[in-house]
């Protein structure tokens, strides 16, 4: 696996952003490989911004809903190519799979649309102009995560059918970089923490690449640039007396400078922010630095007008400002790992993140939310066409996510799936090794969880014992007993009483609860879809959460309205946002703001 270090520039390294207006071409008949578009250049390309999803940039439905192969191309200008240096191109993500070519030569490929793709191009890159080409594909199947299918229409065009409730946005969604590192380089590092009386102990491990016997030294500096600790060697510990801890919504970041030297010469250097904090589950509480924390926030999406799932700093900034205004301290990266910049901003703002792999759509009834929300689902793993391949893809995503995100203080837990089928022995056999892998891969040993929908009930679910805390998505008052909040509350409490018996002393977090709500609709007395109903529903949920002390968090569904596929259950998307798609609060947002100020 390639190094997942976020690209930086300094006196040794070069990270050159390649974002901008690229050339683009759909390839509905899959001709590009046979016709060597990578070698000869894209025929009759159109322009396409990077990063962005392509879907919402067009005015035609055929392009918006396009499913199949598509190509991107740009020129990369290298002022010089130094011998003895390593070159790579790094994509924050390409959805859902891709092949990368430089000057017509295949340099790398990747399955999975939400984690970085790095292709080494040493030996392929030339001084002057180079042609960088990407062949991408957005088809879904039952061995990909997220899972879905492709239907071929009578005219031969394809349509993606995700087994999930978000638009199948595709494209180059995150920044692209040309990265130059020295031949002998720092490849990766990890940190973990122990708090002692009056001090923190930072355990670290640094990996290098390119052979050689250079020496590693580390320097930890505080915000004022003063030395807090130093150490030498590829693995060891640093003692930080009287540390400034990274606290929830009160972040403190040190800078860790890693140097690789040989005979007094600096070979490589990498600087990274470090937040000193611990995460643990003890006495039925989720604890950060030993203190219990109640999670307040949302399940989100990377979703906005025009950009689709493309990362944009301004959108992310507005989202953080809205989350701060409402009093949140946490969000789940439903239903896939987000762009790395989200985590960097969370590190700075002191937000907590439940980091989720794209393990979504792993249940047959997911074409039908009403059925799934009401607990009427059926299997998946028993009749998946190639469960081993699915498991390999899922495991790769778990590994890549943990490798990418393990050093972020904001990340407090790993979520292995959302609303998968969990009631059969096949489901347990599928998930047990993935949970074990996550535990083994994380040097900080953060809690590992999964997200259960209604079918995963206390009496039927076989997977909750794998989890360090249990995440529930529950829609009593929407998919169940919609319009009758009194009956909904009764059923909800009935289920909670069962969990109380089944899993005593395990923390529970509600990772979804919500109602579709039109920001234009008011009605007294309330009806479903009105702003009044969203508020009454939330208040009923709050009463239930507050009755059960083992409930340790509430992440409402969703932060903002978001785009989905079309269907009779969705009015131009899912409207369960507490904010509209253009990030203005709905009425219920004020109720959250009042409640979370007290919690
Ligand atoms: N949970 C039936 C997964 C989310 C959906 C949400 C919804 C469902 C509900 C479970 O991706 O958007 O229907 O609003």
Coordinates of C-alpha atoms and ligand atoms in Angstrom, one line a residue:
X1 CA 0.0 0.0 0.0
X2 CA 1.3 3.5 -0.9
X3 CA 2.0 6.1 1.8
X4 CA -1.1 7.9 2.8
X5 CA 0.7 11.0 4.1
X6 CA -1.3 14.1 3.1
X7 CA 0.8 16.0 0.5
X8 CA 2.9 19.0 1.8
X9 CA 5.5 21.3 0.3
X10 CA 8.6 22.3 2.2
X11 CA 12.4 22.7 1.5
X12 CA 12.5 19.0 0.4
X13 CA 9.0 18.0 -0.7
X14 CA 6.8 19.4 -3.5
X15 CA 3.1 19.1 -3.5
X16 CA 1.6 20.8 -6.6
X17 CA -2.2 21.0 -6.8
X18 CA -3.5 20.0 -10.2
X19 CA -7.1 21.2 -9.7
X20 CA -8.8 23.3 -12.4
X21 CA -10.5 22.8 -15.7
X22 CA -9.6 19.4 -17.1
X23 CA -10.7 17.7 -20.4
X24 CA -13.5 15.1 -20.2
X25 CA -15.3 12.6 -22.2
X26 CA -18.0 10.0 -21.6
X27 CA -17.3 6.6 -23.0
X28 CA -20.7 4.8 -23.1
X29 CA -19.5 2.0 -25.4
X30 CA -16.2 1.4 -23.5
X31 CA -14.1 2.2 -26.5
X32 CA -11.4 4.3 -24.9
X33 CA -9.1 1.5 -23.9
X34 CA -9.2 -0.2 -27.3
X35 CA -8.6 3.1 -29.1
X36 CA -5.8 4.1 -26.7
X37 CA -7.3 7.4 -25.6
X38 CA -4.7 7.5 -22.9
X39 CA -1.9 7.3 -25.4
X40 CA -3.4 9.4 -28.2
X41 CA -5.3 12.0 -26.2
X42 CA -9.1 12.2 -25.6
X43 CA -11.0 12.7 -28.9
X44 CA -13.3 15.8 -28.9
X45 CA -13.2 16.4 -25.1
X46 CA -15.4 18.8 -23.3
X47 CA -14.2 20.8 -20.3
X48 CA -14.8 19.6 -16.7
X49 CA -13.9 21.2 -13.4
X50 CA -11.9 19.2 -10.8
X51 CA -12.8 18.6 -8.1
X52 CA -16.6 18.2 -8.6
X53 CA -19.2 15.6 -9.5
X54 CA -20.1 15.8 -13.1
X55 CA -23.8 15.1 -12.7
X56 CA -25.2 18.5 -11.8
X57 CA -23.1 20.6 -14.2
X58 CA -25.2 19.6 -17.2
X59 CA -28.7 20.6 -18.3
X60 CA -29.5 17.2 -19.8
X61 CA -30.7 14.1 -17.8
X62 CA -28.6 11.7 -19.9
X63 CA -25.4 13.3 -18.6
X64 CA -26.7 13.7 -15.1
X65 CA -27.7 10.0 -14.8
X66 CA -24.8 8.7 -16.9
X67 CA -23.5 5.3 -15.8
X68 CA -20.4 3.6 -17.2
X69 CA -16.8 4.7 -18.2
X70 CA -15.7 8.3 -18.4
X71 CA -12.3 9.9 -18.9
X72 CA -10.5 12.9 -17.6
X73 CA -7.3 14.4 -18.9
X74 CA -5.0 17.3 -18.1
X75 CA -1.5 18.5 -18.7
X76 CA 1.0 18.4 -15.9
X77 CA 4.1 20.6 -16.4
X78 CA 7.2 19.5 -14.6
X79 CA 9.8 22.2 -14.7
X80 CA 12.6 19.7 -14.0
X81 CA 12.7 16.0 -13.2
X82 CA 15.3 15.2 -10.7
X83 CA 17.0 11.8 -10.9
X84 CA 16.9 10.1 -7.4
X85 CA 13.5 11.7 -6.6
X86 CA 10.2 9.9 -6.4
X87 CA 7.2 11.3 -8.2
X88 CA 3.6 10.4 -7.8
X89 CA 0.1 11.7 -8.6
X90 CA -2.3 11.6 -5.7
X91 CA -6.1 11.8 -6.0
X92 CA -8.1 12.4 -2.8
X93 CA -10.7 10.1 -4.4
X94 CA -12.1 9.0 -7.8
X95 CA -15.6 7.5 -7.7
X96 CA -16.0 4.5 -7.8
X97 CA -12.9 3.1 -9.5
X98 CA -10.2 4.3 -11.8
X99 CA -7.0 3.7 -13.8
X100 CA -4.4 6.4 -13.9
X101 CA -2.1 6.9 -16.9
X102 CA 0.8 9.2 -17.4
X103 CA 2.0 9.9 -21.0
X104 CA -0.1 6.9 -22.0
X105 CA 1.4 4.4 -19.6
X106 CA -0.7 2.8 -16.9
X107 CA 0.6 4.0 -13.5
X108 CA -2.0 2.8 -11.1
X109 CA -5.5 1.7 -10.4
X110 CA -7.9 1.6 -7.6
X111 CA -11.2 0.1 -6.5
X112 CA -13.4 2.3 -4.2
X113 CA -14.5 5.8 -4.7
X114 CA -14.0 7.5 -1.3
X115 CA -10.3 7.0 -0.4
X116 CA -7.1 8.3 -1.9
X117 CA -5.5 6.9 -5.1
X118 CA -1.7 7.3 -5.4
X119 CA 0.1 6.3 -8.6
X120 CA 3.9 6.4 -8.7
X121 CA 5.0 8.0 -11.9
X122 CA 8.8 8.0 -11.4
X123 CA 10.3 6.9 -14.7
X124 CA 7.2 8.0 -16.6
X125 CA 7.3 11.7 -15.9
X126 CA 9.4 13.9 -18.2
X127 CA 10.6 17.5 -17.9
X128 CA 8.1 19.8 -19.6
X129 CA 4.5 18.9 -20.5
X130 CA 3.1 15.5 -19.5
X131 CA -0.4 14.1 -20.2
X132 CA -2.3 12.8 -17.1
X133 CA -5.3 10.7 -18.0
X134 CA -7.9 9.0 -15.8
X135 CA -10.3 6.3 -16.8
X136 CA -13.1 6.2 -14.2
X137 CA -16.2 4.2 -13.8
X138 CA -19.3 4.7 -11.6
X139 CA -21.1 1.3 -11.9
X140 CA -22.3 -0.5 -8.8
X141 CA -22.6 -4.1 -8.1
X142 CA -23.0 -6.5 -5.2
X143 CA -19.3 -6.9 -4.6
X144 CA -18.6 -3.1 -4.6
X145 CA -19.0 -0.9 -1.6
X146 CA -21.3 0.9 -1.6
X147 CA -23.4 -1.9 -3.1
X148 CA -25.9 -1.6 -5.9
X149 CA -26.7 -2.8 -9.4
X150 CA -26.7 -1.6 -13.0
X151 CA -29.7 -1.9 -15.3
X152 CA -29.2 -1.8 -19.0
X153 CA -32.1 0.0 -20.7
X154 CA -33.6 -1.0 -24.1
X155 CA -31.5 1.7 -25.8
X156 CA -28.3 0.2 -24.4
X157 CA -27.6 2.9 -21.9
X158 CA -26.9 1.9 -18.3
X159 CA -28.5 3.1 -15.1
X160 CA -27.0 2.8 -11.7
X161 CA -29.2 1.6 -8.9
X162 CA -27.6 2.1 -5.6
X163 CA -29.0 0.1 -2.7
X164 CA -28.7 3.3 -0.7
X165 CA -30.4 6.7 -0.3
X166 CA -28.0 9.1 -1.8
X167 CA -27.3 10.2 -5.4
X168 CA -24.7 8.1 -7.1
X169 CA -22.4 11.1 -7.7
X170 CA -19.2 10.4 -9.5
X171 CA -16.1 12.1 -10.8
X172 CA -12.9 13.4 -9.3
X173 CA -14.3 14.6 -6.1
X174 CA -11.2 15.8 -4.3
X175 CA -7.9 17.5 -5.0
X176 CA -5.3 16.0 -7.3
X177 CA -1.6 16.6 -6.5
X178 CA 1.7 16.0 -8.2
X179 CA 3.9 14.9 -5.3
X180 CA 7.7 14.9 -5.3
X181 CA 9.5 13.2 -2.5
X182 CA 13.2 12.2 -2.0
X183 CA 14.3 8.7 -2.9
X184 CA 14.9 7.9 0.7
X185 CA 11.8 9.4 2.4
X186 CA 9.5 9.4 5.4
X187 CA 6.7 7.2 4.3
X188 CA 4.2 7.3 7.2
X189 CA 4.0 7.8 10.9
X190 CA 1.5 7.0 13.7
X191 CA 1.0 8.4 17.2
X192 CA -0.9 7.2 20.3
X193 CA -1.2 8.6 23.8
X194 CA -1.1 7.7 27.4
X195 CA -2.0 10.2 30.2
X196 CA 0.0 10.0 33.4
X197 CA 0.0 12.3 36.4
X198 CA 1.2 15.6 35.1
X199 CA 2.4 14.3 31.8
X200 CA 1.4 12.7 28.5
X201 CA 3.4 9.9 26.9
X202 CA 3.3 10.0 23.1
X203 CA 4.2 6.7 21.5
X204 CA 5.2 7.0 17.9
X205 CA 6.3 4.9 14.9
X206 CA 7.8 6.3 11.8
X207 CA 8.2 4.3 8.5
X208 CA 10.6 5.2 5.8
X209 CA 10.9 4.1 2.2
X210 CA 13.7 3.8 -0.3
X211 CA 16.1 1.8 1.8
X212 CA 19.0 3.6 3.2
X213 CA 20.0 4.0 6.8
X214 CA 19.1 7.6 7.5
X215 CA 18.3 8.6 11.0
X216 CA 14.9 9.7 12.3
X217 CA 14.5 12.5 14.8
X218 CA 11.2 14.0 16.1
X219 CA 10.5 17.4 17.6
X220 CA 7.2 18.3 19.2
X221 CA 6.5 22.0 19.5
X222 CA 3.6 23.9 21.1
X223 CA 1.5 26.6 19.5
X224 CA 4.1 29.2 20.4
X225 CA 6.8 27.1 18.7
X226 CA 8.4 26.1 22.0
X227 CA 9.9 22.6 22.3
X228 CA 7.5 20.3 24.2
X229 CA 9.4 17.0 23.6
X230 CA 12.0 15.4 21.3
X231 CA 13.0 11.9 20.5
X232 CA 15.1 9.9 18.1
X233 CA 14.7 6.5 16.3
X234 CA 11.9 5.0 14.2
X235 CA 9.9 3.9 17.2
X236 CA 9.7 5.1 20.7
X237 CA 8.1 7.4 23.3
X238 CA 8.1 11.1 24.1
X239 CA 7.2 12.5 27.4
X240 CA 5.3 15.8 27.4
X241 CA 5.2 17.4 30.8
X242 CA 2.0 19.4 31.6
X243 CA 0.5 18.8 28.2
X244 CA -2.2 20.9 26.7
X245 CA -4.8 18.3 25.9
X246 CA -6.9 18.3 22.8
X247 CA -10.4 18.7 24.2
X248 CA -13.9 18.4 22.7
X249 CA -14.7 21.8 21.1
X250 CA -11.5 23.2 22.6
X251 CA -8.7 21.9 20.4
X252 CA -5.0 22.2 21.0
X253 CA -2.7 21.1 18.3
X254 CA 1.1 20.7 18.7
X255 CA 3.3 20.4 15.6
X256 CA 5.3 17.2 15.2
X257 CA 8.3 17.7 13.0
X258 CA 9.8 14.5 11.7
X259 CA 13.3 14.7 10.2
X260 CA 15.2 12.1 8.2
X261 CA 19.0 12.8 8.1
X262 CA 22.2 11.2 7.0
X263 CA 25.7 12.4 8.0
X264 CA 24.2 15.7 9.1
X265 CA 22.4 16.2 5.8
X266 CA 18.6 16.6 5.8
X267 CA 17.1 14.0 3.5
X268 CA 13.4 14.5 4.3
X269 CA 11.1 16.4 6.6
X270 CA 7.4 16.1 7.4
X271 CA 5.4 18.4 9.7
X272 CA 2.0 17.3 11.1
X273 CA -0.4 18.6 13.6
X274 CA -0.8 16.4 16.7
X275 CA -3.7 16.6 19.2
X276 CA -2.9 14.8 22.5
X277 CA -6.0 13.0 23.8
X278 CA -7.2 9.6 24.7
X279 CA -10.5 7.9 23.7
X280 CA -11.9 5.0 25.6
X281 CA -15.1 3.3 26.7
X282 CA -15.2 2.9 30.4
X283 CA -18.0 2.2 32.9
X284 CA -20.5 2.4 30.0
X285 CA -19.4 5.9 29.0
X286 CA -17.6 7.2 25.9
X287 CA -14.7 9.1 27.4
X288 CA -12.3 11.6 25.9
X289 CA -9.3 12.2 28.2
X290 CA -11.1 10.2 30.8
X291 CA -14.2 12.5 30.8
X292 CA -17.6 11.3 29.6
X293 CA -18.8 13.0 26.5
X294 CA -22.3 13.1 25.2
X295 CA -22.2 13.1 21.4
X296 CA -24.4 15.9 19.8
X297 CA -24.5 16.3 16.1
X298 CA -25.4 14.8 12.8
X299 CA -25.1 12.2 10.2
X300 CA -23.9 14.2 7.2
X301 CA -23.2 13.8 3.5
X302 CA -20.7 15.4 1.3
X303 CA -23.4 17.0 -0.8
X304 CA -24.1 20.5 -2.1
X305 CA -25.7 22.2 -5.1
X306 CA -23.8 22.1 -8.4
X307 CA -20.7 20.5 -6.8
X308 CA -22.5 17.3 -5.9
X309 CA -20.0 15.4 -3.8
X310 CA -17.0 17.6 -4.8
X311 CA -15.0 19.0 -1.9
X312 CA -15.2 22.7 -1.4
X313 CA -13.6 24.6 1.5
X314 CA -16.4 27.3 1.5
X315 CA -19.1 24.7 1.9
X316 CA -17.2 22.8 4.6
X317 CA -16.6 26.1 6.4
X318 CA -20.3 27.0 6.3
X319 CA -21.1 23.5 7.6
X320 CA -18.8 23.8 10.6
X321 CA -20.2 27.3 11.4
X322 CA -23.8 25.9 11.3
X323 CA -22.7 23.0 13.5
X324 CA -21.1 25.4 16.0
X325 CA -24.1 27.6 16.0
X326 CA -26.4 24.7 16.8
X327 CA -24.1 23.4 19.6
X328 CA -23.0 20.2 18.0
X329 CA -19.7 18.5 18.9
X330 CA -19.7 15.4 16.6
X331 CA -20.7 14.0 13.2
X332 CA -20.6 10.7 11.5
X333 CA -19.1 10.5 8.0
X334 CA -22.2 8.8 6.7
X335 CA -21.8 6.7 4.6
X336 CA -18.2 6.9 3.4
X337 CA -14.9 8.5 4.4
X338 CA -15.0 12.2 3.6
X339 CA -12.2 14.4 2.0
X340 CA -9.2 14.7 4.3
X341 CA -9.8 18.4 4.7
X342 CA -13.0 17.7 6.7
X343 CA -10.9 15.9 9.3
X344 CA -8.2 18.6 9.4
X345 CA -10.9 21.2 10.1
X346 CA -12.4 19.0 12.8
X347 CA -9.0 18.7 14.4
X348 CA -8.8 22.5 14.5
X349 CA -12.3 23.0 15.7
X350 CA -12.4 20.2 18.3
X351 CA -15.2 18.2 16.6
X352 CA -15.5 14.5 17.1
X353 CA -15.9 12.2 14.1
X354 CA -17.3 8.7 13.8
X355 CA -15.4 7.6 10.6
X356 CA -17.5 5.3 8.4
X357 CA -16.4 3.0 5.5
X358 CA -18.8 2.8 2.5
X359 CA -20.2 -0.4 3.9
X360 CA -23.7 0.6 2.9
X361 CA -26.3 -1.1 0.8
X362 CA -25.6 -4.5 2.2
X363 CA -29.2 -5.4 2.6
X364 CA -31.7 -6.6 0.0
X365 CA -34.7 -4.4 0.9
X366 CA -32.7 -1.2 0.6
X367 CA -34.5 -0.3 -2.6
X368 CA -37.4 0.3 -0.2
X369 CA -36.8 2.6 2.7
X370 CA -40.3 2.2 4.1
X371 CA -39.8 -1.5 4.4
X372 CA -36.3 -1.2 5.8
X373 CA -37.3 1.6 8.2
X374 CA -40.1 -0.5 9.5
X375 CA -37.8 -3.5 10.0
X376 CA -39.0 -5.6 7.0
X377 CA -35.8 -6.6 5.4
X378 CA -34.2 -9.7 4.2
X379 CA -30.7 -11.1 3.8
X380 CA -27.7 -10.3 1.8
X381 CA -24.6 -12.2 2.7
X382 CA -26.2 -15.6 2.2
X383 CA -26.9 -15.0 -1.5
X384 CA -24.4 -12.3 -2.5
X385 CA -22.8 -13.4 -5.8
X386 CA -19.2 -13.3 -4.4
X387 CA -19.2 -12.6 -0.7
X388 CA -15.4 -13.2 -0.6
X389 CA -14.7 -10.5 -3.1
X390 CA -17.1 -8.1 -1.4
X391 CA -15.3 -8.9 1.9
X392 CA -11.9 -8.1 0.3
X393 CA -13.1 -4.8 -1.0
X394 CA -14.7 -4.0 2.3
X395 CA -11.5 -4.9 4.2
X396 CA -9.4 -2.8 1.8
X397 CA -11.6 0.2 2.6
X398 CA -11.3 -0.4 6.3
X399 CA -7.5 -0.6 6.0
X400 CA -7.2 2.4 3.8
X401 CA -9.5 4.5 5.9
X402 CA -7.6 3.7 9.1
X403 CA -4.2 4.2 7.5
X404 CA -5.4 7.6 6.2
X405 CA -7.2 8.8 9.3
X406 CA -5.5 7.2 12.3
X407 CA -3.6 10.3 13.4
X408 CA -6.6 12.7 13.5
X409 CA -7.5 13.5 17.1
X410 CA -11.0 14.2 15.8
X411 CA -11.6 10.6 14.9
X412 CA -13.0 8.8 17.9
X413 CA -14.4 5.6 16.4
X414 CA -14.5 3.5 13.3
X415 CA -17.9 2.5 11.8
X416 CA -17.7 -0.7 9.7
X417 CA -21.2 -0.6 8.2
X418 CA -24.4 1.3 7.9
X419 CA -27.7 -0.6 8.2
X420 CA -26.3 -3.9 6.9
X421 CA -28.1 -7.2 7.3
X422 CA -27.0 -8.4 10.7
X423 CA -29.5 -11.1 11.6
X424 CA -28.0 -14.2 10.0
X425 CA -24.9 -16.3 11.0
X426 CA -23.5 -15.4 7.5
X427 CA -23.7 -11.7 8.5
X428 CA -21.8 -12.4 11.7
X429 CA -19.1 -14.4 9.9
X430 CA -18.8 -11.6 7.4
X431 CA -18.3 -8.8 9.9
X432 CA -16.3 -10.5 12.7
X433 CA -13.0 -10.4 10.7
X434 CA -13.6 -6.8 9.7
X435 CA -14.1 -5.7 13.3
X436 CA -10.9 -7.6 14.3
X437 CA -9.0 -6.0 11.4
X438 CA -10.0 -2.5 12.5
X439 CA -9.0 -3.2 16.1
X440 CA -5.6 -4.6 15.0
X441 CA -4.8 -1.8 12.6
X442 CA -5.5 1.2 14.8
X443 CA -2.5 2.0 17.1
X444 CA -4.9 4.1 19.2
X445 CA -7.3 1.2 19.7
X446 CA -10.3 3.4 19.2
X447 CA -13.8 2.0 19.6
X448 CA -15.2 0.1 16.6
X449 CA -18.9 0.2 15.8
X450 CA -21.5 -0.5 13.2
X451 CA -24.9 1.1 12.6
X452 CA -28.1 -0.9 13.0
X453 CA -31.5 -0.2 11.4
X454 CA -34.8 -1.5 12.7
X455 CA -34.5 -5.2 11.6
X456 CA -31.4 -5.4 13.8
X457 CA -33.5 -5.6 16.8
X458 CA -32.4 -6.7 20.3
X459 CA -33.7 -10.2 19.8
X460 CA -32.6 -10.7 16.2
X461 CA -29.3 -8.9 15.7
X462 CA -26.2 -11.2 15.8
X463 CA -23.6 -8.5 15.3
X464 CA -24.1 -6.0 18.2
X465 CA -21.7 -8.0 20.4
X466 CA -18.9 -7.1 18.0
X467 CA -19.4 -3.4 18.8
X468 CA -17.8 -1.3 21.5
X469 CA -20.8 1.0 21.5
X470 CA -24.0 0.4 19.6
X471 CA -25.3 2.8 17.0
X472 CA -29.0 2.8 16.3
X473 CA -30.9 4.4 13.4
X474 CA -34.5 4.6 14.5
X475 CA -37.5 6.3 12.9
X476 CA -40.4 5.8 15.3
X477 CA -42.9 8.5 14.2
X478 CA -41.7 8.4 10.6
X479 CA -41.3 5.0 8.9
X480 CA -43.1 3.5 12.0
X481 CA -46.3 5.0 13.3
X482 CA -45.8 8.1 11.2
X483 CA -48.2 10.8 12.3
X484 CA -48.9 9.2 15.7
X485 CA -46.2 10.3 18.0
X486 CA -47.8 8.9 21.1
X487 CA -48.0 5.4 19.6
X488 CA -44.5 5.9 18.2
X489 CA -43.1 6.7 21.7
X490 CA -44.7 3.6 23.2
X491 CA -43.1 1.4 20.5
X492 CA -39.8 3.1 20.8
X493 CA -39.7 2.6 24.6
X494 CA -40.7 -1.0 24.2
X495 CA -37.6 -1.6 22.1
X496 CA -35.4 0.5 24.4
X497 CA -36.5 -1.6 27.4
X498 CA -35.4 -4.7 25.5
X499 CA -32.0 -3.3 24.8
X500 CA -31.6 -2.3 28.4
X501 CA -31.9 -5.9 29.4
X502 CA -29.9 -7.3 26.5
X503 CA -26.8 -5.0 26.5
X504 CA -26.5 -3.5 30.0
X505 CA -23.6 -1.1 30.4
X506 CA -23.0 -0.7 26.7
X507 CA -23.2 2.9 25.5
X508 CA -25.8 3.6 22.8
X509 CA -25.6 6.4 20.3
X510 CA -28.5 7.3 18.0
X511 CA -26.9 7.8 14.7
X512 CA -30.1 8.5 12.8
X513 CA -33.6 9.8 13.7
X514 CA -35.5 12.3 11.7
X515 CA -38.4 13.3 9.5
X516 CA -38.6 14.6 5.9
X517 CA -39.5 18.2 6.3
X518 CA -40.2 20.8 3.6
X519 CA -38.9 24.2 4.6
X520 CA -42.0 25.7 2.9
X521 CA -44.6 23.7 4.8
X522 CA -46.3 24.9 8.0
X523 CA -49.4 23.3 9.4
X524 CA -51.3 23.5 12.8
X525 CA -52.0 20.9 14.0
X526 CA -48.9 19.4 12.6
X527 CA -48.8 16.9 9.7
X528 CA -45.9 14.8 8.5
X529 CA -43.6 16.8 6.3
X530 CA -44.4 20.1 8.1
X531 CA -41.8 22.0 10.1
X532 CA -44.1 21.6 13.2
X533 CA -44.1 17.8 12.8
X534 CA -40.3 17.7 12.7
X535 CA -40.1 19.7 15.9
X536 CA -42.7 17.6 17.7
X537 CA -41.0 14.4 16.5
X538 CA -37.6 15.6 17.8
X539 CA -39.1 16.5 21.1
X540 CA -40.6 13.0 21.5
X541 CA -37.2 11.5 20.6
X542 CA -35.5 13.7 23.2
X543 CA -37.8 12.5 25.9
X544 CA -37.0 8.8 25.0
X545 CA -33.3 9.4 24.9
X546 CA -33.4 11.2 28.3
X547 CA -35.2 8.2 29.9
X548 CA -32.3 5.8 29.2
X549 CA -29.0 6.7 30.8
X550 CA -27.1 4.4 28.5
X551 CA -27.9 6.7 25.6
X552 CA -24.6 8.5 25.1
X553 CA -25.3 10.5 22.0
X554 CA -27.7 11.8 19.4
X555 CA -26.7 12.4 15.8
X556 CA -29.8 13.6 14.0
X557 CA -30.5 12.6 10.4
X558 CA -29.4 14.7 8.6
X559 CA -27.4 17.8 8.9
X560 CA -28.8 19.2 5.7
X561 CA -31.2 18.1 2.9
X562 CA -29.3 16.1 0.3
X563 CA -29.8 14.7 -3.2
X564 CA -30.9 11.2 -3.8
X565 CA -32.1 9.2 -6.8
X566 CA -35.6 9.8 -7.9
X567 CA -38.6 7.9 -6.5
X568 CA -42.0 8.3 -4.9
X569 CA -40.4 8.4 -1.4
X570 CA -38.3 11.5 -2.2
X571 CA -39.2 15.0 -3.3
X572 CA -36.1 16.1 -5.2
X573 CA -33.9 14.4 -2.5
X574 CA -34.1 13.5 1.1
X575 CA -35.5 16.4 3.2
X576 CA -34.6 15.2 6.7
X577 CA -32.0 18.0 7.1
X578 CA -32.1 20.3 10.1
X579 CA -30.7 22.7 7.6
X580 CA -31.9 23.2 4.0
X581 CA -29.6 22.2 1.2
X582 CA -28.3 25.7 1.0
X583 CA -27.6 25.6 4.8
X584 CA -30.3 27.7 6.3
X585 CA -31.9 26.4 9.5
X586 CA -35.4 24.8 9.6
X587 CA -37.6 25.6 12.7
X588 CA -36.5 22.5 14.6
X589 CA -32.9 23.6 14.5
X590 CA -33.7 26.1 17.2
X591 CA -35.0 23.3 19.5
X592 CA -31.7 21.5 19.0
X593 CA -29.8 24.7 19.7
X594 CA -31.7 25.2 23.0
X595 CA -31.3 21.6 24.0
X596 CA -27.6 21.2 23.1
X597 CA -26.7 24.4 25.0
X598 CA -27.8 22.5 28.2
X599 CA -26.5 19.0 27.4
Ligands
LIG1 N1 -31.0 5.4 6.8 C1 -34.7 3.2 6.7 C2 -30.0 5.4 5.9 C3 -29.9 6.8 5.2 C4 -31.3 7.2 4.7 C5 -32.3 7.2 5.8 C6 -33.6 7.8 5.4 C7 -32.3 5.7 6.2 C8 -33.5 5.3 7.1 C9 -33.5 3.8 7.3 O1 -29.0 6.8 4.2 O2 -31.2 8.5 4.1 O3 -34.4 7.0 4.9 O4 -33.8 9.0 5.5

